[in-house]
């Protein structure tokens, strides 16, 4: 079985300061991990994904995440927040073969709402 | 490519009414799915399909029906709407046979009164 926990339901940072959104996972197999972003009244868009290649993954809009097997974590970071980063962020885990977890092989975290203060 | 499209964007139904949410993709993806999103609960899988003619239930299938007659289309039917089905519904598609990025539609915001 697999699961994913987003440790913060809300994160508030000032514009220009670093962003850290935390995600811990559990998986019986070698997992693949994703971060998605959802802007207000929009669908989900892929930010980045880890699929057993480099453990430091770079995504769009300056975001990156590091896969740490020993800590079972996949935290999302950005060096400097921008107002346009205000959105909901979802961490998603899938086992290597796209099975297990949810019926479609994916398990979604409950989301972290990122607030950017001017 | 239009990607994944959904219609309508907004819908208000009365309890007991039925309706169909439309979803289409033009990426020739075998795999399509429907999720509902409720505050504080993330996305929950309703139904999914691994190809034309093949569908299966997800985590919260009750009250919903699906069919997949073509690769492109995957409509979601609400048989008899209930207030508990007030939610935002997302359709998604991806390649099958491995771990691939999911592409999401823009969503349908449904209110049942």
PDB file of C-alpha atoms in Angstrom:
ATOM      1  CA  UNK A   1       0.000   0.000   0.000  1.00  0.00           C
ATOM      2  CA  UNK A   2       1.110   3.529  -0.538  1.00  0.00           C
ATOM      3  CA  UNK A   3       0.202   6.834   1.019  1.00  0.00           C
ATOM      4  CA  UNK A   4       1.224  10.463   0.887  1.00  0.00           C
ATOM      5  CA  UNK A   5       1.083  13.109   3.585  1.00  0.00           C
ATOM      6  CA  UNK A   6       1.375  16.803   2.956  1.00  0.00           C
ATOM      7  CA  UNK A   7       2.479  18.104   6.297  1.00  0.00           C
ATOM      8  CA  UNK A   8       0.997  21.596   6.020  1.00  0.00           C
ATOM      9  CA  UNK A   9      -2.484  22.463   4.843  1.00  0.00           C
ATOM     10  CA  UNK A  10      -1.522  26.157   4.538  1.00  0.00           C
ATOM     11  CA  UNK A  11       1.836  27.862   4.078  1.00  0.00           C
ATOM     12  CA  UNK A  12       2.256  31.629   4.069  1.00  0.00           C
ATOM     13  CA  UNK A  13       5.452  33.343   2.909  1.00  0.00           C
ATOM     14  CA  UNK A  14       6.430  36.838   1.899  1.00  0.00           C
ATOM     15  CA  UNK A  15       7.169  37.644  -1.718  1.00  0.00           C
ATOM     16  CA  UNK A  16      10.867  37.151  -2.433  1.00  0.00           C
ATOM     17  CA  UNK A  17      11.431  34.658   0.401  1.00  0.00           C
ATOM     18  CA  UNK A  18      11.986  30.897   0.019  1.00  0.00           C
ATOM     19  CA  UNK A  19       9.139  28.431  -0.294  1.00  0.00           C
ATOM     20  CA  UNK A  20       9.107  24.975   1.306  1.00  0.00           C
ATOM     21  CA  UNK A  21       6.144  22.632   0.875  1.00  0.00           C
ATOM     22  CA  UNK A  22       6.591  19.328   2.657  1.00  0.00           C
ATOM     23  CA  UNK A  23       5.554  15.892   1.439  1.00  0.00           C
ATOM     24  CA  UNK A  24       6.207  12.496   3.009  1.00  0.00           C
ATOM     25  CA  UNK A  25       5.272   9.257   1.331  1.00  0.00           C
ATOM     26  CA  UNK A  26       5.158   5.560   1.932  1.00  0.00           C
ATOM     27  CA  UNK A  27       5.362   2.970  -0.795  1.00  0.00           C
ATOM     28  CA  UNK A  28       6.012  -0.733  -1.006  1.00  0.00           C
ATOM     29  CA  UNK A  29       7.830  -0.361  -4.287  1.00  0.00           C
ATOM     30  CA  UNK A  30      10.161   2.109  -5.906  1.00  0.00           C
ATOM     31  CA  UNK A  31       7.870   5.102  -6.146  1.00  0.00           C
ATOM     32  CA  UNK A  32       7.402   7.778  -8.724  1.00  0.00           C
ATOM     33  CA  UNK A  33       6.471  11.139  -7.271  1.00  0.00           C
ATOM     34  CA  UNK A  34       4.842  14.198  -8.725  1.00  0.00           C
ATOM     35  CA  UNK A  35       4.016  17.727  -7.690  1.00  0.00           C
ATOM     36  CA  UNK A  36       1.019  19.400  -9.291  1.00  0.00           C
ATOM     37  CA  UNK A  37      -0.124  23.005  -8.974  1.00  0.00           C
ATOM     38  CA  UNK A  38      -3.692  24.226  -9.153  1.00  0.00           C
ATOM     39  CA  UNK A  39      -4.359  27.917  -9.587  1.00  0.00           C
ATOM     40  CA  UNK A  40      -7.786  29.217  -8.532  1.00  0.00           C
ATOM     41  CA  UNK A  41     -10.598  27.843 -10.673  1.00  0.00           C
ATOM     42  CA  UNK A  42      -8.172  25.953 -12.890  1.00  0.00           C
ATOM     43  CA  UNK A  43      -7.211  22.337 -13.490  1.00  0.00           C
ATOM     44  CA  UNK A  44      -4.049  20.726 -12.181  1.00  0.00           C
ATOM     45  CA  UNK A  45      -0.753  21.300 -13.949  1.00  0.00           C
ATOM     46  CA  UNK A  46       2.387  19.197 -13.540  1.00  0.00           C
ATOM     47  CA  UNK A  47       5.242  21.065 -11.845  1.00  0.00           C
ATOM     48  CA  UNK A  48       7.779  18.249 -11.778  1.00  0.00           C
ATOM     49  CA  UNK A  49       8.184  14.505 -11.455  1.00  0.00           C
ATOM     50  CA  UNK A  50      10.658  12.004 -10.052  1.00  0.00           C
ATOM     51  CA  UNK A  51      10.924   8.612 -11.741  1.00  0.00           C
ATOM     52  CA  UNK A  52      14.127   7.079 -10.310  1.00  0.00           C
ATOM     53  CA  UNK A  53      16.628   9.156 -12.227  1.00  0.00           C
ATOM     54  CA  UNK A  54      18.339  12.151 -10.567  1.00  0.00           C
ATOM     55  CA  UNK A  55      17.145  12.683  -7.008  1.00  0.00           C
ATOM     56  CA  UNK A  56      17.082  16.475  -7.413  1.00  0.00           C
ATOM     57  CA  UNK A  57      14.349  17.306  -9.865  1.00  0.00           C
ATOM     58  CA  UNK A  58      13.878  20.692 -11.476  1.00  0.00           C
ATOM     59  CA  UNK A  59      10.457  21.766 -12.611  1.00  0.00           C
ATOM     60  CA  UNK A  60       8.740  24.723 -14.146  1.00  0.00           C
ATOM     61  CA  UNK A  61       8.649  28.254 -12.732  1.00  0.00           C
ATOM     62  CA  UNK A  62      11.813  27.782 -10.646  1.00  0.00           C
ATOM     63  CA  UNK A  63      10.497  24.979  -8.463  1.00  0.00           C
ATOM     64  CA  UNK A  64      12.531  21.943  -7.546  1.00  0.00           C
ATOM     65  CA  UNK A  65      12.177  18.916  -5.305  1.00  0.00           C
ATOM     66  CA  UNK A  66      14.566  16.419  -3.807  1.00  0.00           C
ATOM     67  CA  UNK A  67      13.771  12.752  -3.428  1.00  0.00           C
ATOM     68  CA  UNK A  68      15.175  11.475  -0.120  1.00  0.00           C
ATOM     69  CA  UNK A  69      14.620   7.763   0.241  1.00  0.00           C
ATOM     70  CA  UNK A  70      16.033   7.593   3.773  1.00  0.00           C
ATOM     71  CA  UNK A  71      13.558  10.224   4.935  1.00  0.00           C
ATOM     72  CA  UNK A  72      10.729   9.117   2.588  1.00  0.00           C
ATOM     73  CA  UNK A  73      10.290  12.731   1.623  1.00  0.00           C
ATOM     74  CA  UNK A  74       9.819  14.728  -1.550  1.00  0.00           C
ATOM     75  CA  UNK A  75       9.688  18.350  -0.439  1.00  0.00           C
ATOM     76  CA  UNK A  76       9.035  21.132  -2.944  1.00  0.00           C
ATOM     77  CA  UNK A  77      11.148  24.264  -2.807  1.00  0.00           C
ATOM     78  CA  UNK A  78      11.620  27.568  -4.573  1.00  0.00           C
ATOM     79  CA  UNK A  79      14.323  30.091  -3.700  1.00  0.00           C
ATOM     80  CA  UNK A  80      12.188  33.202  -4.102  1.00  0.00           C
ATOM     81  CA  UNK A  81       8.406  33.324  -4.015  1.00  0.00           C
ATOM     82  CA  UNK A  82       6.430  35.323  -6.519  1.00  0.00           C
ATOM     83  CA  UNK A  83       2.855  36.516  -6.187  1.00  0.00           C
ATOM     84  CA  UNK A  84       1.891  34.265  -9.095  1.00  0.00           C
ATOM     85  CA  UNK A  85       2.914  31.213  -7.038  1.00  0.00           C
ATOM     86  CA  UNK A  86      -0.182  31.568  -4.859  1.00  0.00           C
ATOM     87  CA  UNK A  87      -2.063  28.334  -5.512  1.00  0.00           C
ATOM     88  CA  UNK A  88      -2.878  24.861  -4.198  1.00  0.00           C
ATOM     89  CA  UNK A  89      -0.100  22.281  -4.487  1.00  0.00           C
ATOM     90  CA  UNK A  90      -0.572  18.532  -4.554  1.00  0.00           C
ATOM     91  CA  UNK A  91       1.992  15.816  -3.949  1.00  0.00           C
ATOM     92  CA  UNK A  92       1.196  12.547  -5.733  1.00  0.00           C
ATOM     93  CA  UNK A  93       2.820   9.133  -5.395  1.00  0.00           C
ATOM     94  CA  UNK A  94       2.675   6.198  -7.763  1.00  0.00           C
ATOM     95  CA  UNK A  95       4.519   2.928  -7.544  1.00  0.00           C
ATOM     96  CA  UNK A  96       6.938   2.093 -10.312  1.00  0.00           C
ATOM     97  CA  UNK A  97       4.520   0.140 -12.396  1.00  0.00           C
ATOM     98  CA  UNK A  98       1.571   2.491 -12.092  1.00  0.00           C
ATOM     99  CA  UNK A  99      -0.376   0.108  -9.908  1.00  0.00           C
ATOM    100  CA  UNK A 100      -1.208  -0.119  -6.243  1.00  0.00           C
ATOM    101  CA  UNK A 101      -2.443   2.691  -4.050  1.00  0.00           C
ATOM    102  CA  UNK A 102      -5.582   4.174  -5.546  1.00  0.00           C
ATOM    103  CA  UNK A 103      -7.423   2.111  -8.125  1.00  0.00           C
ATOM    104  CA  UNK A 104      -5.585   3.970 -10.861  1.00  0.00           C
ATOM    105  CA  UNK A 105      -2.188   3.636  -9.203  1.00  0.00           C
ATOM    106  CA  UNK A 106      -2.043   7.215  -7.983  1.00  0.00           C
ATOM    107  CA  UNK A 107      -2.401   8.516  -4.461  1.00  0.00           C
ATOM    108  CA  UNK A 108      -2.981  12.247  -3.987  1.00  0.00           C
ATOM    109  CA  UNK A 109      -2.090  14.263  -0.949  1.00  0.00           C
ATOM    110  CA  UNK A 110      -4.779  16.542   0.446  1.00  0.00           C
ATOM    111  CA  UNK A 111      -3.052  19.646  -0.813  1.00  0.00           C
ATOM    112  CA  UNK A 112      -1.130  22.628   0.575  1.00  0.00           C
ATOM    113  CA  UNK A 113      -2.493  26.107   0.053  1.00  0.00           C
ATOM    114  CA  UNK A 114       0.381  28.518  -0.600  1.00  0.00           C
ATOM    115  CA  UNK A 115      -0.260  32.148   0.323  1.00  0.00           C
ATOM    116  CA  UNK A 116       2.141  34.858  -0.799  1.00  0.00           C
ATOM    117  CA  UNK A 117       2.197  38.029   1.287  1.00  0.00           C
ATOM    118  CA  UNK A 118       3.175  41.239  -0.568  1.00  0.00           C
TER     119      UNK A 118
ATOM    120  CA  UNK B   1      -3.649  20.049 -29.265  1.00  0.00           C
ATOM    121  CA  UNK B   2      -6.591  21.133 -27.147  1.00  0.00           C
ATOM    122  CA  UNK B   3      -5.539  18.626 -24.459  1.00  0.00           C
ATOM    123  CA  UNK B   4      -8.355  17.597 -22.125  1.00  0.00           C
ATOM    124  CA  UNK B   5     -11.608  19.505 -22.487  1.00  0.00           C
ATOM    125  CA  UNK B   6     -14.642  19.439 -20.223  1.00  0.00           C
ATOM    126  CA  UNK B   7     -18.145  20.775 -20.591  1.00  0.00           C
ATOM    127  CA  UNK B   8     -19.974  22.451 -19.011  1.00  0.00           C
ATOM    128  CA  UNK B   9     -17.795  24.656 -16.780  1.00  0.00           C
ATOM    129  CA  UNK B  10     -20.628  25.319 -14.348  1.00  0.00           C
ATOM    130  CA  UNK B  11     -23.888  23.526 -13.665  1.00  0.00           C
ATOM    131  CA  UNK B  12     -26.676  23.815 -11.130  1.00  0.00           C
ATOM    132  CA  UNK B  13     -29.001  20.853 -10.675  1.00  0.00           C
ATOM    133  CA  UNK B  14     -31.967  20.132  -8.493  1.00  0.00           C
ATOM    134  CA  UNK B  15     -31.986  17.024  -6.334  1.00  0.00           C
ATOM    135  CA  UNK B  16     -33.059  14.022  -8.379  1.00  0.00           C
ATOM    136  CA  UNK B  17     -32.126  15.433 -11.764  1.00  0.00           C
ATOM    137  CA  UNK B  18     -29.681  13.609 -13.990  1.00  0.00           C
ATOM    138  CA  UNK B  19     -26.995  14.974 -16.253  1.00  0.00           C
ATOM    139  CA  UNK B  20     -23.837  14.073 -18.131  1.00  0.00           C
ATOM    140  CA  UNK B  21     -20.478  15.770 -17.730  1.00  0.00           C
ATOM    141  CA  UNK B  22     -18.535  15.622 -20.959  1.00  0.00           C
ATOM    142  CA  UNK B  23     -14.810  14.943 -21.258  1.00  0.00           C
ATOM    143  CA  UNK B  24     -12.695  14.632 -24.383  1.00  0.00           C
ATOM    144  CA  UNK B  25      -8.972  14.389 -25.102  1.00  0.00           C
ATOM    145  CA  UNK B  26      -7.054  14.628 -28.362  1.00  0.00           C
ATOM    146  CA  UNK B  27      -3.768  13.069 -27.264  1.00  0.00           C
ATOM    147  CA  UNK B  28      -4.732   9.469 -28.087  1.00  0.00           C
ATOM    148  CA  UNK B  29      -4.345   8.486 -24.442  1.00  0.00           C
ATOM    149  CA  UNK B  30      -5.662   5.082 -23.499  1.00  0.00           C
ATOM    150  CA  UNK B  31      -6.123   5.959 -19.851  1.00  0.00           C
ATOM    151  CA  UNK B  32      -8.818   8.379 -18.683  1.00  0.00           C
ATOM    152  CA  UNK B  33     -10.266   9.079 -15.275  1.00  0.00           C
ATOM    153  CA  UNK B  34     -12.728  11.200 -13.333  1.00  0.00           C
ATOM    154  CA  UNK B  35     -12.026  12.816  -9.971  1.00  0.00           C
ATOM    155  CA  UNK B  36     -14.015  14.928  -7.608  1.00  0.00           C
ATOM    156  CA  UNK B  37     -12.381  17.617  -5.515  1.00  0.00           C
ATOM    157  CA  UNK B  38     -13.831  18.675  -2.198  1.00  0.00           C
ATOM    158  CA  UNK B  39     -12.308  21.144   0.284  1.00  0.00           C
ATOM    159  CA  UNK B  40      -9.645  19.559   2.486  1.00  0.00           C
ATOM    160  CA  UNK B  41      -9.992  16.164   0.814  1.00  0.00           C
ATOM    161  CA  UNK B  42      -7.750  16.465  -2.211  1.00  0.00           C
ATOM    162  CA  UNK B  43      -8.811  14.562  -5.316  1.00  0.00           C
ATOM    163  CA  UNK B  44     -10.763  11.337  -5.083  1.00  0.00           C
ATOM    164  CA  UNK B  45     -11.078   8.908  -7.969  1.00  0.00           C
ATOM    165  CA  UNK B  46     -14.617   8.197  -9.148  1.00  0.00           C
ATOM    166  CA  UNK B  47     -14.167   5.969 -12.219  1.00  0.00           C
ATOM    167  CA  UNK B  48     -11.400   5.255 -14.663  1.00  0.00           C
ATOM    168  CA  UNK B  49     -10.895   3.577 -18.017  1.00  0.00           C
ATOM    169  CA  UNK B  50      -7.849   1.857 -19.510  1.00  0.00           C
ATOM    170  CA  UNK B  51      -9.222   1.898 -23.032  1.00  0.00           C
ATOM    171  CA  UNK B  52     -12.347   1.956 -25.151  1.00  0.00           C
ATOM    172  CA  UNK B  53     -14.925  -0.455 -23.759  1.00  0.00           C
ATOM    173  CA  UNK B  54     -13.127  -0.914 -20.424  1.00  0.00           C
ATOM    174  CA  UNK B  55     -14.092   0.948 -17.273  1.00  0.00           C
ATOM    175  CA  UNK B  56     -13.689   0.350 -13.564  1.00  0.00           C
ATOM    176  CA  UNK B  57     -14.634   1.882 -10.264  1.00  0.00           C
ATOM    177  CA  UNK B  58     -12.475   4.124  -8.194  1.00  0.00           C
ATOM    178  CA  UNK B  59     -12.699   5.212  -4.593  1.00  0.00           C
ATOM    179  CA  UNK B  60     -16.113   6.952  -4.695  1.00  0.00           C
ATOM    180  CA  UNK B  61     -18.187   5.485  -7.570  1.00  0.00           C
ATOM    181  CA  UNK B  62     -21.667   5.477  -6.007  1.00  0.00           C
ATOM    182  CA  UNK B  63     -24.178   7.647  -7.838  1.00  0.00           C
ATOM    183  CA  UNK B  64     -22.051   7.910 -10.979  1.00  0.00           C
ATOM    184  CA  UNK B  65     -21.926   5.970 -14.197  1.00  0.00           C
ATOM    185  CA  UNK B  66     -19.381   5.985 -17.046  1.00  0.00           C
ATOM    186  CA  UNK B  67     -18.883   4.452 -20.452  1.00  0.00           C
ATOM    187  CA  UNK B  68     -16.041   4.588 -22.965  1.00  0.00           C
ATOM    188  CA  UNK B  69     -17.124   3.999 -26.530  1.00  0.00           C
ATOM    189  CA  UNK B  70     -14.186   5.827 -28.113  1.00  0.00           C
ATOM    190  CA  UNK B  71     -10.596   6.585 -27.128  1.00  0.00           C
ATOM    191  CA  UNK B  72     -11.343  10.319 -27.135  1.00  0.00           C
ATOM    192  CA  UNK B  73     -14.473  10.573 -24.980  1.00  0.00           C
ATOM    193  CA  UNK B  74     -15.230   9.602 -21.393  1.00  0.00           C
ATOM    194  CA  UNK B  75     -18.537  11.036 -20.148  1.00  0.00           C
ATOM    195  CA  UNK B  76     -19.592  10.924 -16.501  1.00  0.00           C
ATOM    196  CA  UNK B  77     -23.279  10.509 -15.733  1.00  0.00           C
ATOM    197  CA  UNK B  78     -25.003  11.531 -12.546  1.00  0.00           C
ATOM    198  CA  UNK B  79     -28.005   9.257 -12.308  1.00  0.00           C
ATOM    199  CA  UNK B  80     -30.042  11.107  -9.657  1.00  0.00           C
ATOM    200  CA  UNK B  81     -28.228  14.141  -8.308  1.00  0.00           C
ATOM    201  CA  UNK B  82     -27.886  14.599  -4.551  1.00  0.00           C
ATOM    202  CA  UNK B  83     -26.539  17.587  -2.577  1.00  0.00           C
ATOM    203  CA  UNK B  84     -23.572  15.400  -1.537  1.00  0.00           C
ATOM    204  CA  UNK B  85     -22.487  15.465  -5.184  1.00  0.00           C
ATOM    205  CA  UNK B  86     -21.878  19.193  -5.058  1.00  0.00           C
ATOM    206  CA  UNK B  87     -18.211  19.340  -5.986  1.00  0.00           C
ATOM    207  CA  UNK B  88     -15.685  20.232  -8.636  1.00  0.00           C
ATOM    208  CA  UNK B  89     -15.167  17.428 -11.134  1.00  0.00           C
ATOM    209  CA  UNK B  90     -11.957  16.888 -13.069  1.00  0.00           C
ATOM    210  CA  UNK B  91     -11.324  14.625 -15.995  1.00  0.00           C
ATOM    211  CA  UNK B  92      -7.764  13.467 -16.676  1.00  0.00           C
ATOM    212  CA  UNK B  93      -5.919  11.396 -19.221  1.00  0.00           C
ATOM    213  CA  UNK B  94      -2.471   9.855 -19.588  1.00  0.00           C
ATOM    214  CA  UNK B  95      -0.598   7.202 -21.475  1.00  0.00           C
ATOM    215  CA  UNK B  96      -0.940   3.732 -20.001  1.00  0.00           C
ATOM    216  CA  UNK B  97       1.536   0.963 -19.314  1.00  0.00           C
ATOM    217  CA  UNK B  98       3.801   2.833 -16.960  1.00  0.00           C
ATOM    218  CA  UNK B  99       4.104   5.976 -14.924  1.00  0.00           C
ATOM    219  CA  UNK B 100       3.260   9.017 -16.941  1.00  0.00           C
ATOM    220  CA  UNK B 101       2.113  12.547 -16.343  1.00  0.00           C
ATOM    221  CA  UNK B 102      -1.616  13.041 -16.021  1.00  0.00           C
ATOM    222  CA  UNK B 103      -3.199  15.834 -18.001  1.00  0.00           C
ATOM    223  CA  UNK B 104      -6.197  17.453 -16.344  1.00  0.00           C
ATOM    224  CA  UNK B 105      -9.152  19.259 -17.785  1.00  0.00           C
ATOM    225  CA  UNK B 106     -10.224  22.671 -16.444  1.00  0.00           C
ATOM    226  CA  UNK B 107     -12.994  21.195 -14.284  1.00  0.00           C
ATOM    227  CA  UNK B 108     -16.766  21.367 -13.952  1.00  0.00           C
ATOM    228  CA  UNK B 109     -18.183  23.092 -10.892  1.00  0.00           C
ATOM    229  CA  UNK B 110     -21.452  21.363  -9.982  1.00  0.00           C
ATOM    230  CA  UNK B 111     -23.969  22.545  -7.417  1.00  0.00           C
ATOM    231  CA  UNK B 112     -26.915  20.386  -6.433  1.00  0.00           C
ATOM    232  CA  UNK B 113     -29.702  22.162  -4.571  1.00  0.00           C
TER     233      UNK B 113
END
